[in-house]
Short mmCIF file of C-alpha atoms and ligand atoms in Angstrom, two decimals:
data_model
loop_
_atom_site.label_atom_id
_atom_site.label_comp_id
_atom_site.label_asym_id
_atom_site.label_seq_id
_atom_site.Cartn_x
_atom_site.Cartn_y
_atom_site.Cartn_z
CA MET A 12 41.12 -111.32 10.98
CA LEU A 13 37.40 -111.22 10.27
CA ILE A 14 35.82 -114.68 10.12
CA ALA A 15 33.05 -114.38 7.51
CA GLU A 16 29.77 -116.24 7.86
CA PRO A 17 30.43 -119.94 7.15
CA TYR A 18 27.08 -120.23 5.32
CA ARG A 19 25.10 -118.75 2.46
CA VAL A 20 21.66 -117.26 3.00
CA LYS A 21 18.95 -119.35 1.32
CA VAL A 22 15.77 -118.04 2.94
CA VAL A 23 15.21 -114.52 4.27
CA GLU A 24 12.88 -113.09 6.89
CA PRO A 25 12.25 -109.36 6.31
CA ILE A 26 12.71 -106.99 9.26
CA LYS A 27 11.73 -103.32 9.42
CA GLN A 28 13.06 -100.30 11.30
CA THR A 29 10.49 -98.12 13.09
CA THR A 30 10.56 -94.43 14.05
CA ARG A 31 11.60 -93.21 17.48
CA GLU A 32 8.04 -91.97 18.09
CA GLN A 33 6.63 -95.42 17.32
CA ARG A 34 9.17 -97.07 19.57
CA LYS A 35 8.41 -94.73 22.48
CA ARG A 36 4.77 -95.69 22.21
CA CYS A 37 5.55 -99.41 21.89
CA ILE A 38 7.79 -99.52 24.97
CA GLU A 39 5.27 -97.55 27.01
CA GLU A 40 2.54 -99.99 26.02
CA ALA A 41 4.89 -102.83 26.97
CA GLY A 42 5.33 -101.41 30.49
CA TYR A 43 9.03 -100.70 29.76
CA ASN A 44 9.60 -104.44 29.72
CA THR A 45 11.29 -105.70 26.53
CA PHE A 46 9.73 -109.14 27.10
CA LEU A 47 6.33 -107.55 26.44
CA LEU A 48 7.22 -105.96 23.09
CA ARG A 49 5.81 -107.44 19.91
CA SER A 50 8.56 -108.96 17.79
CA GLN A 51 7.26 -107.12 14.71
CA ASP A 52 8.13 -103.82 16.43
CA VAL A 53 11.75 -104.90 16.96
CA TYR A 54 14.47 -104.24 14.39
CA ILE A 55 17.37 -106.26 15.76
CA ASP A 56 16.37 -108.84 18.33
CA PHE A 57 19.03 -109.61 20.93
CA LEU A 58 16.50 -110.56 23.60
CA THR A 59 17.81 -114.09 23.67
CA ASP A 60 19.88 -116.70 21.88
CA SER A 61 17.26 -119.26 22.95
CA GLY A 62 15.19 -120.86 20.23
CA THR A 63 16.18 -118.09 17.86
CA SER A 64 18.79 -119.97 15.81
CA ALA A 65 18.46 -120.39 12.06
CA MET A 66 18.28 -124.05 11.17
CA SER A 67 20.30 -125.41 8.26
CA ASP A 68 18.97 -126.88 5.03
CA ASN A 69 20.02 -130.26 6.41
CA GLN A 70 17.92 -129.75 9.55
CA TRP A 71 14.90 -128.62 7.52
CA ALA A 72 15.29 -131.68 5.31
CA GLY A 73 15.30 -133.76 8.50
CA MET A 74 12.00 -132.15 9.52
CA MET A 75 10.38 -133.88 6.54
CA LEU A 76 11.56 -137.21 7.90
CA GLY A 77 9.61 -136.81 11.12
CA ASP A 78 8.29 -140.14 12.34
CA GLU A 79 5.28 -139.06 14.37
CA ALA A 80 4.53 -142.47 15.87
CA TYR A 81 3.33 -142.18 19.45
CA ALA A 82 6.01 -144.60 20.61
CA GLY A 83 9.39 -145.73 19.34
CA SER A 84 9.87 -142.99 16.71
CA ARG A 85 13.01 -143.47 14.62
CA ASN A 86 13.88 -139.82 15.26
CA PHE A 87 14.05 -140.60 18.96
CA LEU A 88 16.49 -143.40 18.24
CA ALA A 89 18.59 -141.03 16.13
CA LEU A 90 18.62 -138.45 18.91
CA GLU A 91 19.47 -141.04 21.55
CA GLU A 92 22.34 -142.32 19.42
CA THR A 93 23.63 -138.77 18.80
CA VAL A 94 23.56 -137.85 22.50
CA ARG A 95 25.37 -141.09 23.35
CA ARG A 96 28.01 -140.50 20.74
CA TYR A 97 28.76 -136.80 21.31
CA TYR A 98 27.79 -136.28 24.95
CA GLY A 99 28.71 -139.76 26.13
CA PHE A 100 25.68 -140.34 28.36
CA ARG A 101 24.07 -143.77 28.25
CA TYR A 102 20.46 -142.67 28.73
CA MET A 103 18.42 -139.71 27.57
CA VAL A 104 14.82 -138.53 27.72
CA PRO A 105 13.74 -135.68 25.44
CA THR A 106 11.88 -132.73 26.99
CA HIS A 107 10.02 -129.82 25.46
CA GLN A 108 12.89 -127.49 26.49
CA GLY A 109 15.53 -127.05 29.17
CA ARG A 110 13.23 -126.25 32.06
CA GLY A 111 11.29 -129.46 31.35
CA ALA A 112 14.51 -131.34 32.07
CA GLU A 113 15.14 -129.14 35.15
CA ASN A 114 11.68 -129.97 36.45
CA LEU A 115 12.32 -133.72 36.11
CA LEU A 116 15.81 -133.56 37.62
CA SER A 117 14.71 -131.42 40.58
CA ARG A 118 11.73 -133.67 41.33
CA LEU A 119 13.83 -136.82 41.01
CA LEU A 120 16.71 -135.80 43.22
CA ILE A 121 15.77 -132.97 45.61
CA LYS A 122 14.01 -133.45 48.94
CA PRO A 123 12.89 -130.56 51.17
CA GLY A 124 15.79 -129.07 53.10
CA ASP A 125 18.44 -130.08 50.56
CA TYR A 126 21.17 -127.74 49.34
CA ILE A 127 22.16 -127.51 45.68
CA PRO A 128 25.49 -125.81 45.05
CA GLY A 129 25.95 -124.22 41.64
CA ASN A 130 28.21 -121.79 39.80
CA MET A 131 25.82 -118.82 39.91
CA TYR A 132 22.06 -119.13 39.74
CA PHE A 133 19.98 -119.32 36.61
CA THR A 134 16.36 -118.18 36.87
CA THR A 135 14.45 -121.32 35.86
CA THR A 136 17.03 -123.70 37.32
CA ARG A 137 16.86 -122.12 40.77
CA ALA A 138 13.07 -121.77 40.60
CA HIS A 139 12.70 -125.55 40.10
CA GLN A 140 15.16 -126.29 42.89
CA GLU A 141 13.19 -124.06 45.25
CA LEU A 142 9.84 -125.44 44.12
CA ASN A 143 11.05 -128.83 45.34
CA GLY A 144 12.14 -127.50 48.71
CA GLY A 145 15.83 -127.10 47.91
CA VAL A 146 18.10 -124.15 48.65
CA PHE A 147 20.46 -122.97 45.93
CA VAL A 148 23.96 -122.04 47.13
CA ASP A 149 26.25 -120.01 44.90
CA VAL A 150 29.78 -121.46 44.87
CA ILE A 151 31.19 -119.58 41.89
CA ILE A 152 34.48 -117.70 42.33
CA ASP A 153 34.04 -114.16 43.71
CA GLU A 154 35.44 -112.55 40.57
CA ALA A 155 32.42 -113.77 38.59
CA HIS A 156 30.34 -111.16 40.43
CA ASP A 157 32.70 -108.38 39.37
CA ALA A 158 31.97 -107.12 35.86
CA THR A 159 35.51 -105.78 35.45
CA ALA A 160 37.53 -108.83 36.51
CA ASP A 161 39.14 -110.22 33.37
CA LEU A 162 39.79 -113.97 33.79
CA PRO A 163 39.90 -116.69 31.13
CA PHE A 164 37.61 -119.02 33.12
CA LYS A 165 35.39 -116.74 35.12
CA GLY A 166 32.69 -119.41 35.45
CA ASN A 167 34.89 -121.62 37.67
CA VAL A 168 33.72 -123.05 40.97
CA ASP A 169 35.47 -121.85 44.11
CA LEU A 170 36.44 -125.23 45.56
CA ALA A 171 36.89 -123.80 49.05
CA LYS A 172 33.29 -122.53 49.01
CA LEU A 173 32.06 -125.91 47.83
CA GLU A 174 34.08 -127.74 50.46
CA SER A 175 32.89 -125.52 53.27
CA LEU A 176 29.26 -126.00 52.21
CA ILE A 177 29.72 -129.78 52.27
CA GLU A 178 31.24 -129.48 55.72
CA ARG A 179 28.50 -127.19 56.97
CA VAL A 180 25.39 -129.03 55.75
CA GLY A 181 26.74 -132.55 55.23
CA GLU A 182 27.08 -134.52 52.01
CA LYS A 183 23.79 -136.35 52.66
CA ASN A 184 21.92 -133.08 52.20
CA ILE A 185 23.48 -132.27 48.85
CA PRO A 186 21.67 -134.34 46.19
CA TYR A 187 23.90 -133.07 43.41
CA ILE A 188 26.20 -130.29 42.31
CA SER A 189 24.77 -128.26 39.46
CA LEU A 190 27.55 -127.09 37.15
CA ALA A 191 26.71 -124.71 34.31
CA VAL A 192 29.03 -124.70 31.30
CA THR A 193 29.12 -121.78 30.34
CA VAL A 194 27.64 -119.49 33.02
CA ASN A 195 24.89 -117.39 31.47
CA LEU A 196 24.39 -114.71 34.12
CA ALA A 197 28.10 -114.21 34.75
CA GLY A 198 28.34 -113.07 31.15
CA GLY A 199 28.56 -116.34 29.24
CA GLN A 200 31.79 -117.22 31.05
CA PRO A 201 33.38 -120.66 30.66
CA VAL A 202 34.60 -123.22 33.18
CA SER A 203 38.04 -124.75 32.67
CA MET A 204 38.58 -128.46 32.25
CA ALA A 205 40.89 -128.39 35.26
CA ASN A 206 38.11 -126.89 37.38
CA ILE A 207 35.52 -129.37 36.09
CA ARG A 208 37.91 -132.19 36.96
CA ALA A 209 38.55 -130.78 40.43
CA VAL A 210 34.82 -130.44 41.12
CA ARG A 211 34.40 -134.05 40.00
CA ASN A 212 37.16 -135.24 42.34
CA LEU A 213 35.79 -133.39 45.32
CA ALA A 214 32.27 -134.64 44.61
CA GLN A 215 33.52 -138.20 44.28
CA GLN A 216 35.26 -138.06 47.65
CA HIS A 217 31.90 -137.26 49.20
CA GLY A 218 29.75 -139.48 47.01
CA ILE A 219 27.91 -136.49 45.54
CA THR A 220 26.45 -136.60 42.03
CA VAL A 221 27.54 -133.99 39.45
CA MET A 222 24.94 -132.75 36.97
CA PHE A 223 25.79 -130.27 34.23
CA ASP A 224 23.59 -127.58 32.84
CA ALA A 225 24.91 -128.28 29.36
CA THR A 226 22.88 -125.55 27.65
CA ARG A 227 25.93 -123.78 26.17
CA CYS A 228 28.51 -126.57 26.51
CA VAL A 229 29.82 -126.30 22.94
CA GLU A 230 30.73 -122.66 23.55
CA ASN A 231 32.48 -123.79 26.73
CA ALA A 232 34.41 -126.43 24.76
CA TYR A 233 35.55 -123.77 22.29
CA PHE A 234 36.93 -121.57 25.08
CA ILE A 235 38.81 -124.54 26.54
CA LYS A 236 40.39 -125.19 23.14
CA GLU A 237 41.31 -121.52 22.81
CA ARG A 238 42.49 -120.80 26.35
CA GLU A 239 43.50 -123.90 28.29
CA ALA A 240 46.96 -125.40 27.99
CA GLY A 241 46.96 -128.82 26.35
CA TYR A 242 43.72 -128.44 24.41
CA ALA A 243 44.70 -126.38 21.34
CA SER A 244 45.14 -129.42 19.14
CA LYS A 245 42.09 -131.32 20.44
CA THR A 246 38.87 -131.22 18.42
CA ILE A 247 35.65 -129.71 19.77
CA PRO A 248 33.95 -133.17 19.96
CA GLU A 249 36.94 -134.57 21.87
CA ILE A 250 36.83 -131.70 24.36
CA LEU A 251 33.06 -132.00 24.80
CA LEU A 252 33.29 -135.73 25.47
CA GLU A 253 36.00 -135.18 28.05
CA MET A 254 33.94 -132.45 29.77
CA MET A 255 30.90 -134.69 29.92
CA SER A 256 32.94 -137.64 31.22
CA TYR A 257 33.22 -135.79 34.55
CA ALA A 258 29.44 -135.56 34.98
CA ASP A 259 26.79 -138.10 35.92
CA GLY A 260 24.30 -136.50 33.61
CA CYS A 261 23.01 -133.18 32.33
CA THR A 262 20.03 -131.05 31.57
CA MET A 263 20.03 -129.46 28.14
CA SER A 264 18.16 -126.62 26.56
CA GLY A 265 18.44 -127.61 22.92
CA LYS A 266 17.25 -124.12 22.03
CA LYS A 267 20.81 -122.86 22.45
CA ASP A 268 23.75 -125.04 21.49
CA CYS A 269 21.70 -127.74 19.72
CA LEU A 270 20.61 -125.17 17.12
CA VAL A 271 16.87 -125.79 17.27
CA ASN A 272 13.85 -123.60 17.94
CA ILE A 273 12.41 -125.96 20.54
CA GLY A 274 13.60 -129.01 22.48
CA GLY A 275 15.83 -130.23 25.25
CA PHE A 276 16.76 -133.36 27.13
CA LEU A 277 17.76 -134.89 30.44
CA ALA A 278 20.67 -137.32 30.14
CA MET A 279 22.29 -139.61 32.69
CA ASN A 280 24.43 -142.71 33.13
CA ASP A 281 22.59 -144.26 36.07
CA GLU A 282 20.05 -146.85 34.97
CA SER A 283 17.77 -146.60 37.99
CA LEU A 284 17.63 -142.81 37.68
CA TYR A 285 16.72 -143.28 34.03
CA GLN A 286 13.91 -145.64 34.96
CA ARG A 287 12.51 -143.14 37.43
CA ALA A 288 12.82 -140.37 34.83
CA CYS A 289 10.83 -142.51 32.39
CA GLU A 290 8.07 -142.86 34.97
CA LEU A 291 7.97 -139.15 35.77
CA ILE A 292 8.22 -137.86 32.21
CA VAL A 293 4.92 -139.46 31.26
CA LEU A 294 3.22 -137.09 33.72
CA PHE A 295 4.89 -133.86 32.64
CA GLU A 296 6.14 -134.17 29.06
CA GLY A 297 4.96 -137.30 27.26
CA MET A 298 6.18 -140.81 26.48
CA PRO A 299 9.91 -141.30 27.14
CA SER A 300 10.39 -141.60 23.38
CA TYR A 301 9.09 -138.13 22.54
CA GLY A 302 9.02 -136.08 25.73
CA GLY A 303 6.85 -133.22 24.52
CA LEU A 304 8.45 -133.01 21.08
CA ALA A 305 7.29 -133.97 17.63
CA GLY A 306 9.39 -136.57 15.83
CA ARG A 307 10.56 -133.89 13.41
CA ASP A 308 11.79 -131.71 16.31
CA MET A 309 13.91 -134.59 17.61
CA GLU A 310 15.39 -135.12 14.15
CA ALA A 311 16.25 -131.41 13.87
CA MET A 312 17.91 -131.54 17.30
CA ALA A 313 19.92 -134.68 16.44
CA ARG A 314 21.22 -132.99 13.29
CA GLY A 315 21.76 -129.69 15.12
CA ILE A 316 23.98 -131.39 17.69
CA VAL A 317 26.27 -132.66 14.94
CA GLU A 318 26.40 -129.25 13.22
CA SER A 319 27.08 -127.42 16.48
CA LEU A 320 30.37 -129.31 16.85
CA ASP A 321 31.73 -128.12 13.53
CA TYR A 322 34.78 -125.96 14.17
CA ASP A 323 33.95 -123.34 11.50
CA TYR A 324 30.48 -122.86 12.95
CA ILE A 325 31.58 -122.36 16.55
CA ALA A 326 34.62 -120.22 15.69
CA HIS A 327 32.40 -117.82 13.71
CA ARG A 328 29.79 -117.78 16.46
CA ILE A 329 32.26 -116.69 19.10
CA ALA A 330 33.91 -114.27 16.65
CA GLN A 331 30.58 -112.48 16.08
CA VAL A 332 29.98 -112.02 19.79
CA ARG A 333 33.54 -110.78 20.25
CA TYR A 334 33.20 -108.37 17.31
CA LEU A 335 30.23 -106.64 18.90
CA GLY A 336 31.89 -106.53 22.32
CA GLU A 337 35.17 -105.13 21.03
CA LYS A 338 33.37 -102.41 19.11
CA LEU A 339 31.57 -101.29 22.27
CA ARG A 340 34.69 -101.51 24.39
CA ALA A 341 36.61 -99.36 21.90
CA ALA A 342 33.94 -96.63 22.33
CA GLY A 343 34.33 -96.73 26.11
CA VAL A 344 31.02 -98.48 26.79
CA PRO A 345 31.27 -100.47 30.06
CA ILE A 346 30.80 -104.17 29.35
CA VAL A 347 31.41 -107.37 31.28
CA GLU A 348 34.96 -108.58 30.80
CA PRO A 349 35.98 -110.83 29.24
CA ILE A 350 33.48 -111.05 26.38
CA GLY A 351 31.58 -114.32 26.80
CA GLY A 352 30.18 -117.00 24.53
CA HIS A 353 26.61 -116.11 23.65
CA ALA A 354 26.19 -112.44 24.42
CA VAL A 355 27.74 -109.10 25.21
CA PHE A 356 26.64 -107.82 28.60
CA LEU A 357 26.42 -104.08 29.23
CA ASP A 358 27.32 -103.10 32.78
CA ALA A 359 24.28 -100.98 33.66
CA ARG A 360 25.74 -99.90 37.02
CA ARG A 361 28.53 -98.05 35.27
CA PHE A 362 26.51 -97.15 32.15
CA LEU A 363 23.74 -95.41 34.14
CA SER A 364 25.83 -94.56 37.18
CA HIS A 365 23.38 -91.81 38.21
CA LEU A 366 20.69 -94.43 39.03
CA SER A 367 20.46 -96.46 42.24
CA GLN A 368 19.73 -100.19 42.01
CA ASP A 369 16.17 -99.57 43.22
CA GLU A 370 15.57 -97.56 40.05
CA PHE A 371 16.27 -100.69 37.96
CA PRO A 372 19.24 -99.46 35.92
CA ALA A 373 19.42 -102.53 33.69
CA GLN A 374 15.68 -102.52 33.02
CA THR A 375 15.94 -98.81 32.22
CA LEU A 376 18.90 -99.32 29.90
CA ALA A 377 17.17 -102.13 27.98
CA ALA A 378 14.06 -99.98 27.49
CA HIS A 379 16.08 -97.00 26.25
CA LEU A 380 18.22 -99.08 23.93
CA TYR A 381 14.99 -100.14 22.26
CA ILE A 382 13.87 -96.52 21.95
CA GLU A 383 17.28 -95.53 20.60
CA GLY A 384 17.71 -98.12 17.86
CA GLY A 385 14.92 -100.70 17.85
CA VAL A 386 17.39 -103.11 19.43
CA ARG A 387 15.83 -105.48 21.94
CA ALA A 388 17.93 -106.71 24.85
CA MET A 389 17.19 -108.34 28.22
CA GLU A 390 17.53 -107.17 31.81
CA ARG A 391 19.72 -109.43 33.93
CA GLY A 392 19.87 -107.63 37.22
CA ILE A 393 17.66 -106.97 40.20
CA VAL A 394 14.41 -107.67 38.34
CA SER A 395 15.62 -111.10 37.19
CA ALA A 396 17.05 -111.89 40.62
CA GLY A 397 13.59 -111.63 42.22
CA ARG A 398 12.82 -112.21 45.89
CA ASP A 399 13.75 -114.94 48.34
CA GLU A 400 11.24 -117.28 50.00
CA ARG A 401 10.45 -114.64 52.66
CA GLY A 402 9.73 -112.01 50.03
CA LYS A 403 12.98 -110.13 50.52
CA GLN A 404 14.45 -108.62 47.39
CA HIS A 405 17.72 -110.15 46.15
CA TYR A 406 20.28 -107.41 45.43
CA PRO A 407 22.63 -109.02 42.88
CA LYS A 408 26.06 -107.46 42.46
CA LEU A 409 25.69 -107.65 38.70
CA GLU A 410 23.23 -105.28 37.09
CA LEU A 411 23.46 -106.20 33.42
CA VAL A 412 21.79 -105.80 30.06
CA ARG A 413 22.36 -108.77 27.83
CA LEU A 414 22.72 -108.45 24.08
CA ALA A 415 22.37 -112.14 23.16
CA ILE A 416 23.32 -113.03 19.62
CA PRO A 417 21.09 -115.61 17.92
CA ARG A 418 23.07 -118.33 16.12
CA ARG A 419 23.48 -118.05 12.33
CA VAL A 420 20.90 -115.25 12.11
CA TYR A 421 22.48 -111.80 11.93
CA THR A 422 25.41 -110.46 9.90
CA TYR A 423 28.26 -108.19 10.94
CA ALA A 424 26.28 -105.25 9.48
CA HIS A 425 23.51 -105.88 12.01
CA LEU A 426 26.11 -105.95 14.76
CA ASP A 427 27.48 -102.59 13.54
CA VAL A 428 24.03 -100.99 13.58
CA ALA A 429 23.31 -102.32 17.07
CA ALA A 430 26.70 -101.14 18.34
CA GLU A 431 26.08 -97.64 17.00
CA ALA A 432 22.76 -97.45 18.86
CA VAL A 433 24.43 -98.47 22.13
CA ILE A 434 27.20 -95.91 21.60
CA ARG A 435 24.73 -93.09 20.88
CA LEU A 436 22.78 -93.95 24.01
CA PHE A 437 26.01 -94.02 26.02
CA ARG A 438 26.75 -90.45 24.95
CA ASP A 439 23.29 -89.29 26.10
CA ARG A 440 23.17 -91.47 29.22
CA ASP A 441 22.76 -88.66 31.75
CA GLU A 442 19.35 -87.80 30.30
CA VAL A 443 17.88 -91.23 31.06
CA PRO A 444 15.39 -91.34 34.00
CA GLY A 445 15.01 -94.49 36.14
CA LEU A 446 11.96 -96.74 36.44
CA LYS A 447 9.57 -97.84 39.18
CA MET A 448 7.78 -101.21 39.16
CA VAL A 449 4.02 -100.83 38.86
CA TYR A 450 3.09 -104.52 38.49
CA GLU A 451 5.02 -107.38 40.06
CA PRO A 452 4.11 -111.03 39.41
CA LYS A 453 5.08 -113.55 42.08
CA LEU A 454 7.20 -116.06 40.15
CA LEU A 455 9.93 -115.23 37.61
CA ARG A 456 8.75 -111.64 37.66
CA PHE A 457 11.06 -110.38 34.92
CA PHE A 458 8.93 -112.02 32.21
CA THR A 459 5.78 -109.97 32.84
CA ALA A 460 6.52 -107.16 35.33
CA ARG A 461 5.51 -103.64 34.25
CA PHE A 462 7.31 -100.36 34.89
CA ALA A 463 6.88 -96.60 34.50
CA PRO A 464 9.46 -93.80 34.39
CA ILE A 465 10.13 -92.00 37.67
CA GLU A 466 9.41 -88.28 37.46
CA ASN A 467 11.82 -85.82 39.05
CA GLU A 468 10.03 -84.91 42.30
CA GLU A 469 9.05 -88.49 42.74
CA ARG A 470 12.66 -89.52 42.41
CA ALA A 471 13.67 -87.35 45.33
CA LYS A 472 11.00 -89.07 47.43
CA VAL A 473 12.04 -92.59 46.42
CA LEU A 474 15.69 -91.88 47.18
CA MET A 475 14.79 -90.33 50.53
CA GLN A 476 12.77 -93.41 51.52
CA GLU A 477 15.66 -95.62 50.54
CA ARG A 478 18.11 -93.63 52.61
CA GLN A 479 15.79 -93.87 55.61
CA LEU A 480 15.44 -97.61 55.07
CA ALA A 481 19.20 -98.00 54.85
CA GLN A 482 19.65 -96.12 58.13
CA SER A 483 16.90 -97.98 60.01
N1 F0G B 19 19.86 -123.08 31.75
C1 F0G B 19 20.43 -121.99 31.20
C2 F0G B 19 21.85 -121.66 31.51
C3 F0G B 19 19.67 -121.16 30.36
O1 F0G B 19 20.23 -120.08 29.85
C4 F0G B 19 18.32 -121.49 30.11
C5 F0G B 19 17.48 -120.63 29.28
C6 F0G B 19 17.77 -122.63 30.69
C7 F0G B 19 18.59 -123.41 31.51
C8 F0G B 19 16.35 -123.02 30.50
O2 F0G B 19 16.14 -123.52 29.21
O3 F0G B 19 14.59 -121.88 28.14
O4 F0G B 19 14.94 -124.16 27.19
O5 F0G B 19 13.67 -123.86 29.29
N2 F0G B 19 17.82 -119.47 28.97
C9 F0G B 19 17.11 -118.57 28.09
C10 F0G B 19 17.89 -117.29 28.00
C11 F0G B 19 15.67 -118.38 28.42
O6 F0G B 19 17.39 -116.36 27.35
O7 F0G B 19 18.99 -117.21 28.56
P1 F0G B 19 14.76 -123.32 28.43
#
């Protein structure tokens, strides 16, 4: 049954469709990188679910109650109280967004030569770990790297992988385990409570800290309620509190599940870690009682946290994502299974099966989806994966295009229009030429890299070189 929007629209933001000719010009000017498009040239924006939520009337009302005192703002106290109550952590410092918290955590806990196991990498998270001399080690179950494997908790940690890492490098060289709930790049896949508990137990045996990337933890809680035995009658706040009880702290990008346009926090139970975080935050974010945010932003986040735990809100959110995914699946479009929490991921390997990974299939697909329907999506494949410390290209198994659904923003009609564009492109997929990279920035290249289409003769050359490389 269709779950209608559990809200009425009170303010509107006009959007406009463009012509195919205009879009071809726009994407060319943007170097075939959807990050470089102007938002005004986009009709339906599925680039990200980050910072793109619509705030409620209650949150906007809270904005007017911003206490902009340099220290001790009442909005900070409200946020601290809310995080304590719903996330269960004793201490919290606000940050300007998730990566601000990742920066603090990585600096506080990682020393050069350390290993940080995690259930699949995330771009900014891994970049901060590496910046501090750490090495990220992927300990997610193998199936998470297979777009077609349909499992209820595809974000789970493979405990054998984790155990063998501990054995290999020693518990002293693992400052913490980084557990993402849900796993963005696996397709928004959740982790089960049983797996979280098992990770906690194993970590405890070795005296290793567990830190969550809680960015989409409410979505994870919803999947546990829906899929895990024993949780159907528990409330979302109860499930979230139990999840968090197995962690020593978390980083949070409030721009996702806290329903705000900017903000985040680092939370923990350990008092001495909190004290050190308070010392460090002054350097990078601001006073521990505002951390790079205005008082009004903290108030909006405190209220957003409460709203995010409302069952009607989260059930509709997941239903919208599922609606889009099921529509695409019914038309034969290859997507990541099962459909995740915040986005539908197109499997670019199968969608553009005539392209090799060196022709950036996901980047190509995202660019052409924009040309087709003015729909903006994001590459999550070889471009996002980047290079290792020696400059060698990572070749991720997953080559995906993410259609991330902003929270409380679009209606089912928008999802229909976007689905139709994807389906049309799927029918004409053989016509789509691959891309070559013409500008490559050093760090987090996907944000600003530029591309150009590969012409036919050139393609033969590129493929020949690759074959020679593969044989050498
Ligand atoms: N962790 C996860 C799992 C994320 O998805 C993000 C951001 C961050 C951390 C960093 O948070 O952006 O507030 O600094 N993801 C966005 C996205 C950018 O589009 O998936 P941030």
